[in-house]
Short mmCIF file of C-alpha atoms and ligand atoms in Angstrom, two decimals:
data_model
loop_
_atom_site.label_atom_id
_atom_site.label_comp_id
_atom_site.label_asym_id
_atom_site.label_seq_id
_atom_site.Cartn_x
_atom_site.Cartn_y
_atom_site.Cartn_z
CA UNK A 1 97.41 101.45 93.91
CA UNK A 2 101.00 102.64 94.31
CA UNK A 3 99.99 106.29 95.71
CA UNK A 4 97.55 108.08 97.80
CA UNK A 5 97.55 111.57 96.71
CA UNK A 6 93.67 112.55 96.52
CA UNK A 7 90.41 110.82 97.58
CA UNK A 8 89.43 111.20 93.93
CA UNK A 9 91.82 108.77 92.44
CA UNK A 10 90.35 106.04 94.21
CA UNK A 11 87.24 103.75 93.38
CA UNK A 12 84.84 102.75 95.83
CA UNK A 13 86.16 99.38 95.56
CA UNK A 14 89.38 100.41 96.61
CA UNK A 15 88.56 102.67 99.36
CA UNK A 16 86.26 99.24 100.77
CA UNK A 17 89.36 97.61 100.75
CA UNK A 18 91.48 100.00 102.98
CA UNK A 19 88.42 99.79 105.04
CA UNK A 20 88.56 96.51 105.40
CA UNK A 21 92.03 95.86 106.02
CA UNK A 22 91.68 98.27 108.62
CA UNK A 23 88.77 96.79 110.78
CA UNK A 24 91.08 93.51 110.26
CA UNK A 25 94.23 95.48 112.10
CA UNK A 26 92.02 96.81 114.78
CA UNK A 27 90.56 93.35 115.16
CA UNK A 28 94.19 91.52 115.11
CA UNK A 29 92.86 89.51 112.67
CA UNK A 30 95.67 91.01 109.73
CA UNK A 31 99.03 90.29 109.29
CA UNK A 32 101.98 92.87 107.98
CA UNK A 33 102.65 92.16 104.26
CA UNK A 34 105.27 94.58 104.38
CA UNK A 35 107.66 93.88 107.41
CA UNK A 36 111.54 95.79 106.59
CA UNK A 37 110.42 98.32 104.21
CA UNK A 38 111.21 102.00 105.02
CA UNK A 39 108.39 105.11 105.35
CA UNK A 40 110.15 108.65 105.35
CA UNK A 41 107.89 111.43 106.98
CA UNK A 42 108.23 114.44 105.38
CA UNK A 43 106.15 116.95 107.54
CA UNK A 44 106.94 120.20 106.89
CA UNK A 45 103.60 121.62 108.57
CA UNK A 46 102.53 121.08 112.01
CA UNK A 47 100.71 117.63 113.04
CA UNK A 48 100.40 115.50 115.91
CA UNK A 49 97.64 112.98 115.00
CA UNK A 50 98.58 112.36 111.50
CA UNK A 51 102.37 112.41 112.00
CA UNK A 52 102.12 110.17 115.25
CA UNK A 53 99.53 108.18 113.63
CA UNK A 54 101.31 107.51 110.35
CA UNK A 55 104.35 106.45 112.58
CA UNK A 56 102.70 104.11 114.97
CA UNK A 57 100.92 102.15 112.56
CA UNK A 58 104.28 101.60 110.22
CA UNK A 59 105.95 100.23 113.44
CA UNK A 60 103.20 98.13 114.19
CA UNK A 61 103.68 97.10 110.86
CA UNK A 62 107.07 96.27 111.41
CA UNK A 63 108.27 98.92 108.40
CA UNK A 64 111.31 100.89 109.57
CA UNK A 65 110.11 104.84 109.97
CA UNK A 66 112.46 108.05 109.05
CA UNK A 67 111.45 111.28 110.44
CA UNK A 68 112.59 113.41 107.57
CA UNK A 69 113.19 117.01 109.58
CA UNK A 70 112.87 119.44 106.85
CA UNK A 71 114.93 122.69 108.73
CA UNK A 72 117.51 120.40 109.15
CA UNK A 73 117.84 118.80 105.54
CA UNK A 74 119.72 119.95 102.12
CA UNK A 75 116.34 121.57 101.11
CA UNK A 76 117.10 124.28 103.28
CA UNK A 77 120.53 124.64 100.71
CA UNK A 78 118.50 124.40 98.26
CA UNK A 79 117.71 121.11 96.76
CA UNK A 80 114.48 120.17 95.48
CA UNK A 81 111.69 118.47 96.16
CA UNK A 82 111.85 115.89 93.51
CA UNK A 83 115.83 115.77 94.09
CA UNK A 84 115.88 115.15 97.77
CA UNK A 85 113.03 112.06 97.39
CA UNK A 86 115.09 110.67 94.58
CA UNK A 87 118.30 110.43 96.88
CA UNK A 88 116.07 108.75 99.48
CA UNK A 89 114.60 106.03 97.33
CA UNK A 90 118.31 105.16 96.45
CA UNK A 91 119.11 104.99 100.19
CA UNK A 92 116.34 102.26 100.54
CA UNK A 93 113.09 104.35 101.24
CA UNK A 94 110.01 103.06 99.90
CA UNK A 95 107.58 105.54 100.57
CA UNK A 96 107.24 109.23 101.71
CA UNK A 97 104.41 110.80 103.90
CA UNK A 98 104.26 114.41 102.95
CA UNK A 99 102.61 117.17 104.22
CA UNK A 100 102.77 120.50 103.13
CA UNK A 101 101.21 123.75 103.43
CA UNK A 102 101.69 124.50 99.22
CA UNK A 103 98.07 122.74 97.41
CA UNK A 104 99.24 120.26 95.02
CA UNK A 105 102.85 119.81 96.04
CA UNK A 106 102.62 115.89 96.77
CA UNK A 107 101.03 115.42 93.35
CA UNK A 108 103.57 117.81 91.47
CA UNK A 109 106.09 116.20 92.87
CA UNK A 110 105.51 112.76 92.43
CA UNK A 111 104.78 113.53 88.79
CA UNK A 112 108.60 114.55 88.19
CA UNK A 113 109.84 111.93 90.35
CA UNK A 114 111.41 108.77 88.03
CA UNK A 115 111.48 106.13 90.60
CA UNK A 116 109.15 103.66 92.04
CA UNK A 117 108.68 105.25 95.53
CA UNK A 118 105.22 105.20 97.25
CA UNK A 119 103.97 109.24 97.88
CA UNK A 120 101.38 109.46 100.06
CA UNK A 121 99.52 113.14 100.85
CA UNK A 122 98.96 113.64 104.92
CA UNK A 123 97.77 117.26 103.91
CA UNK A 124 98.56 119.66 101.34
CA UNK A 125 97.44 123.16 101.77
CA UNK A 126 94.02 123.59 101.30
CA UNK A 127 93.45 120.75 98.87
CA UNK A 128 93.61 117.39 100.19
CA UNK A 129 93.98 114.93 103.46
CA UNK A 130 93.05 111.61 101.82
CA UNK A 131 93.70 109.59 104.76
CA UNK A 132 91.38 111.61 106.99
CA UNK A 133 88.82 110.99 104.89
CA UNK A 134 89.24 107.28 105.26
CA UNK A 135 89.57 107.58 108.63
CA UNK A 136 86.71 109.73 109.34
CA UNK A 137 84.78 107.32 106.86
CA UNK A 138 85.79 104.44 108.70
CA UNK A 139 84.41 105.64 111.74
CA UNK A 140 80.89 106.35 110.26
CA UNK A 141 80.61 103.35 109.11
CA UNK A 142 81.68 101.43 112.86
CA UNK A 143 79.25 103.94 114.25
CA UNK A 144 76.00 103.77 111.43
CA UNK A 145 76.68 101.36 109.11
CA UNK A 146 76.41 102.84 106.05
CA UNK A 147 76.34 106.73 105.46
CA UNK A 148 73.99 106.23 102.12
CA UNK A 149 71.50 108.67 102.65
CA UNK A 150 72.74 109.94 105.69
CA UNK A 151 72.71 114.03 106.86
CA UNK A 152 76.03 114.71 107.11
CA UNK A 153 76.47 118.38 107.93
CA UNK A 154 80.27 119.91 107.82
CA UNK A 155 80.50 123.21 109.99
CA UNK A 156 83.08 125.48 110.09
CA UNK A 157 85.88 126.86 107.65
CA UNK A 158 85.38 125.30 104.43
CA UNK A 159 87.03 127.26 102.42
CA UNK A 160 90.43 126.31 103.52
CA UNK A 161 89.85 122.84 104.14
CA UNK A 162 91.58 120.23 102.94
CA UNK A 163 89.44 117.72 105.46
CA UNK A 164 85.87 118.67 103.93
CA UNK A 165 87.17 118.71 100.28
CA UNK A 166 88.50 114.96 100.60
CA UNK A 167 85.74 114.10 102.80
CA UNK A 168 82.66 115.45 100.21
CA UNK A 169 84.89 113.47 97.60
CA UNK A 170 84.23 110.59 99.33
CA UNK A 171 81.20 111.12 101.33
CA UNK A 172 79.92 111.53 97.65
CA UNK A 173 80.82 108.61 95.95
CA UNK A 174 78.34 106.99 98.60
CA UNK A 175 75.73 108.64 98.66
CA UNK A 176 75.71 110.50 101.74
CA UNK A 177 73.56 113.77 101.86
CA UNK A 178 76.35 116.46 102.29
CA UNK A 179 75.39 119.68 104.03
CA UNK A 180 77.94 122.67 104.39
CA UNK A 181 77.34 125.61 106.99
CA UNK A 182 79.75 128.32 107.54
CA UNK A 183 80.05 131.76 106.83
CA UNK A 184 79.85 133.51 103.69
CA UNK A 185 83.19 134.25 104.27
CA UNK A 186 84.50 130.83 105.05
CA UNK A 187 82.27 128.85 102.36
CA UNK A 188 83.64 127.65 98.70
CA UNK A 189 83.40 129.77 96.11
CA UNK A 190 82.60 127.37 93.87
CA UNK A 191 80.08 124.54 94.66
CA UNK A 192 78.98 123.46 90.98
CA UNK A 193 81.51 120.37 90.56
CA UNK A 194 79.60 118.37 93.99
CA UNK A 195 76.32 118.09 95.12
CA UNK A 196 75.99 119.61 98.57
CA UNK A 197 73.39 122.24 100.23
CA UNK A 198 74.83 124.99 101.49
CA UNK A 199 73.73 126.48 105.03
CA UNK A 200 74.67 130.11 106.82
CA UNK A 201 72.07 129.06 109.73
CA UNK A 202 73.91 126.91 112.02
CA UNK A 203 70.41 125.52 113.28
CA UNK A 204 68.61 125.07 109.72
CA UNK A 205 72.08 123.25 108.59
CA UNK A 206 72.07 120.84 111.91
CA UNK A 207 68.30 120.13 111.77
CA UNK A 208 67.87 116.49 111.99
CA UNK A 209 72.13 116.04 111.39
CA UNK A 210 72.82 112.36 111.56
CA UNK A 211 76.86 113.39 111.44
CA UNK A 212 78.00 116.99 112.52
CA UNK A 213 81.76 117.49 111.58
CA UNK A 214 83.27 120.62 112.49
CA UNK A 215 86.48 122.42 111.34
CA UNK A 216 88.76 124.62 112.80
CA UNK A 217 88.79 128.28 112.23
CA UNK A 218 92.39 127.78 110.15
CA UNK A 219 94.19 131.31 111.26
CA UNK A 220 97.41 130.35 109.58
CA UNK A 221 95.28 130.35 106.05
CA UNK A 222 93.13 133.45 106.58
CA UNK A 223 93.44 136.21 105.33
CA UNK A 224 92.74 138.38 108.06
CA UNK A 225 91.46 141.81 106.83
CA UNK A 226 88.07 139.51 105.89
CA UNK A 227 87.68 137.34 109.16
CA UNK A 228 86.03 139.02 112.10
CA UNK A 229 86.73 138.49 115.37
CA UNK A 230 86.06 135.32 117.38
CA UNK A 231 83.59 136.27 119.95
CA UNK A 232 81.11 136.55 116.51
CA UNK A 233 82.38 133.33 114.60
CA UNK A 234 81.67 131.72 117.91
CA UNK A 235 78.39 133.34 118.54
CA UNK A 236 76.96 132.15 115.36
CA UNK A 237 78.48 128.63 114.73
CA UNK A 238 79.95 127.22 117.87
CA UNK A 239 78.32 124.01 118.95
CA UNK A 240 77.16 122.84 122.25
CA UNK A 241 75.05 119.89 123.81
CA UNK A 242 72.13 122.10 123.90
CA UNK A 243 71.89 123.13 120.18
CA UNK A 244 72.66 118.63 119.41
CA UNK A 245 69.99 118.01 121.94
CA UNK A 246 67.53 120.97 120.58
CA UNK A 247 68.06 120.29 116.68
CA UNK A 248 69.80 117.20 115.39
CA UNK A 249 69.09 113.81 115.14
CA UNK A 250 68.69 112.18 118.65
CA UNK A 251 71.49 109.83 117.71
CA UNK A 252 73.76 112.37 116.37
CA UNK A 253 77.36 111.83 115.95
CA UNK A 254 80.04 114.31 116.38
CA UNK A 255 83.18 114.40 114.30
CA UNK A 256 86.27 116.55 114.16
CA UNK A 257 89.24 115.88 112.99
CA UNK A 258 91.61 117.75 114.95
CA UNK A 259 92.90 119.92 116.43
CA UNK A 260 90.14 121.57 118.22
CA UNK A 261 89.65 125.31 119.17
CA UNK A 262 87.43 125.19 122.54
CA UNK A 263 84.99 127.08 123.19
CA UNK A 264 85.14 128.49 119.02
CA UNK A 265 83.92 125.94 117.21
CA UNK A 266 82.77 123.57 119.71
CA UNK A 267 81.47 123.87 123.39
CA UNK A 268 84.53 122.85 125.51
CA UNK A 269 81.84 120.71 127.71
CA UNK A 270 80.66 118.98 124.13
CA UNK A 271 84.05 117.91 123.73
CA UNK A 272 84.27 116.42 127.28
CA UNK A 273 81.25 114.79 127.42
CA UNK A 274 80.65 111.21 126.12
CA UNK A 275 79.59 112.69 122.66
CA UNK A 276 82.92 113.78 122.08
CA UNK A 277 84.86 110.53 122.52
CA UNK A 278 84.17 109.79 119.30
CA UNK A 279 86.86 112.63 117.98
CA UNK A 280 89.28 110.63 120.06
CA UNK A 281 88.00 107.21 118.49
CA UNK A 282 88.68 109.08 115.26
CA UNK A 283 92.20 109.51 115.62
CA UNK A 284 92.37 105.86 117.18
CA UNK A 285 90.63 104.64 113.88
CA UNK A 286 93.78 106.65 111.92
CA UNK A 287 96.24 104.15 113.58
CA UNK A 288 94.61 101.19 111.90
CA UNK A 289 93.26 103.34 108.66
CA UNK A 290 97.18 104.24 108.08
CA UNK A 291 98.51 100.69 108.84
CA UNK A 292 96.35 99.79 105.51
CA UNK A 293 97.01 102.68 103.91
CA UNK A 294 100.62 101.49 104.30
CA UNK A 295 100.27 97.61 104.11
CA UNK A 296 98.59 97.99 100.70
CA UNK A 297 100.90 100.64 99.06
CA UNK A 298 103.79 99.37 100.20
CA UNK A 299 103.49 95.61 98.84
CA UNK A 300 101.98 97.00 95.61
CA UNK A 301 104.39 99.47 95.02
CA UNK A 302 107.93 100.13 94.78
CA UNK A 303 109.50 96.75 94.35
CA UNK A 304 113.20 97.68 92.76
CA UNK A 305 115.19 100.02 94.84
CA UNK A 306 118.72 101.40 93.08
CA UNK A 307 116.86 100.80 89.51
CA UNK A 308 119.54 101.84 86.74
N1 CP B 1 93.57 115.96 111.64
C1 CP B 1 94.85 116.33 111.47
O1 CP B 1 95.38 116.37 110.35
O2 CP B 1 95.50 116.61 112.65
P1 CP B 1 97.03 116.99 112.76
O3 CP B 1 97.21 118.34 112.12
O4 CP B 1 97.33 116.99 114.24
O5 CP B 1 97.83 115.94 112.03
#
């Protein structure tokens, strides 16, 4: 494993392992393989849990950490991509974070790339965030167990989400039973390459929910002339304690993975109350997901910097 651009490269195998490298870092029971190697973040979209998150664990790991500003660089005269990563594997990087608001950019890119530098995907358009799935898979299983079986229901804007396509990669390969709800508007157009049901009735979808992960409404991806306004989206899909209490599992978990829109998608008292914690134990769990993610790409891969 030298990259992690998509959930769907991965076996279950592998993913177990990240798993349990992580619960090993969050249990201080792991050592840094990987102490002196160098992690460029390349965010050219906004982020604060994945960005800060990618950054803390690679200095926990003892890895040095370049925050790659992209306004600020030679790609703003022009250079590529592919061009600008190749100069910074000859200065000494071993791996780039990348996230991007262009779908398949990290994997394009790493395709034309000729050296042995790590690429890893913290969110590309509307395609893929590979480490939240880990992380959000790592906390179901510290809070069930196991998710085989499991009603995992994903509310909210599907369509352009890069967090529910990763996590029903995942989420399928064990054996969860993946519901989606959102509007017709919101909802993938195609559903024949996964097995999900799909939901417009927020209450029918959340019946008996063992995990209810919501999405953001993303307004930088819509495309406005279809999305009414918010008072409706939040009429008909927001989430509060009484609709848990009233229809899903008594033990119900509540997911998100960040940033939230109060009082839109969820209840802003939801989110305060002890039911939401576990959004903030999320991004905790990212810390020691990432410092895995990191630990194992970085001794596997690039080994030869200034290669001839
Ligand atoms: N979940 C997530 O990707 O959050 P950020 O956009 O803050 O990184």
């Amino acid at each position: 494993m030298k990259h992690l651009t998509d959930i769907e490269h991965l076996s279950k195998e592998e993913i177990l392992e990240i798993i349990d490298l992580a619960k090993k870092f969050k249990a201080n029971s792991a050592q840094s393989e990987v102490g002196g190697k160098t992690v460029a973040l390349m965010f050219y979209e906004n982020s604060t849990r994945t960005r800060c998150s990618f950054e803390i664990a690679a200095k926990k790991l003892g890895a040095n950490v370049i925050n790659f500003e992209a306004k600020s660089s030679s790609l703003s005269k022009g250079e590529s991509l592919k061009d600008t990563i190749e100069n910074l594997y000859y200065l000494g990087v071993d791996a780039v974070v990348i996230r991007h608001s262009l779908a398949g950019i990290v994997e394009n890119t790493r395709a034309q790339v000729k050296y042995p530098i790590s690429f890893i995907n913290a969110g590309d358009g509307s395609h893929a965030h590979p480490s939240q799935a880990l992380l959000d898979f790592y906390t179901m299983l510290e809070k069930t167990g196991s998710v085989e079986g499991k009603k995992v229901v994903i509310v909210g804007d599907i369509k352009h989400s890069r967090v529910a396509r990763s996590n029903i990669a995942l989420l399928s390969k064990f054996g969860a039973d993946i519901h989606l709800c959102s509007p017709e508007y919101l909802a993938f157009e195609n559903t024949e390459c996964f097995k999900a049901t799909v939901h417009r009735d927020l209450k029918t979808a959340i019946k008996d929910a063992d995990i209810v992960m919501l999405l953001r409404v993303q307004n930088e991806r819509l495309e406005y002339e279809v999305f009414p306004d918010s008072f409706e989206y939040k009429r008909l899909y927001e989430v509060d304690s009484k609709l848990l209490k009233e229809y899903a599992s008594p033990n119900v978990i509540l997911m998100h993975p960040g940033p939230a829109n109060r009082n839109i998608e969820v209840s802003s008292e939801l989110l305060d109350n002890k039911i939401g914690r576990t959004i903030l134990e999320q991004a905790q769990n990212g810390v020691f997901v990432r410092m895995a993610i990191l630990n194992k790409l970085l001794k596997e891969g690039s080994e030869a910097h200034y290669a001839s």
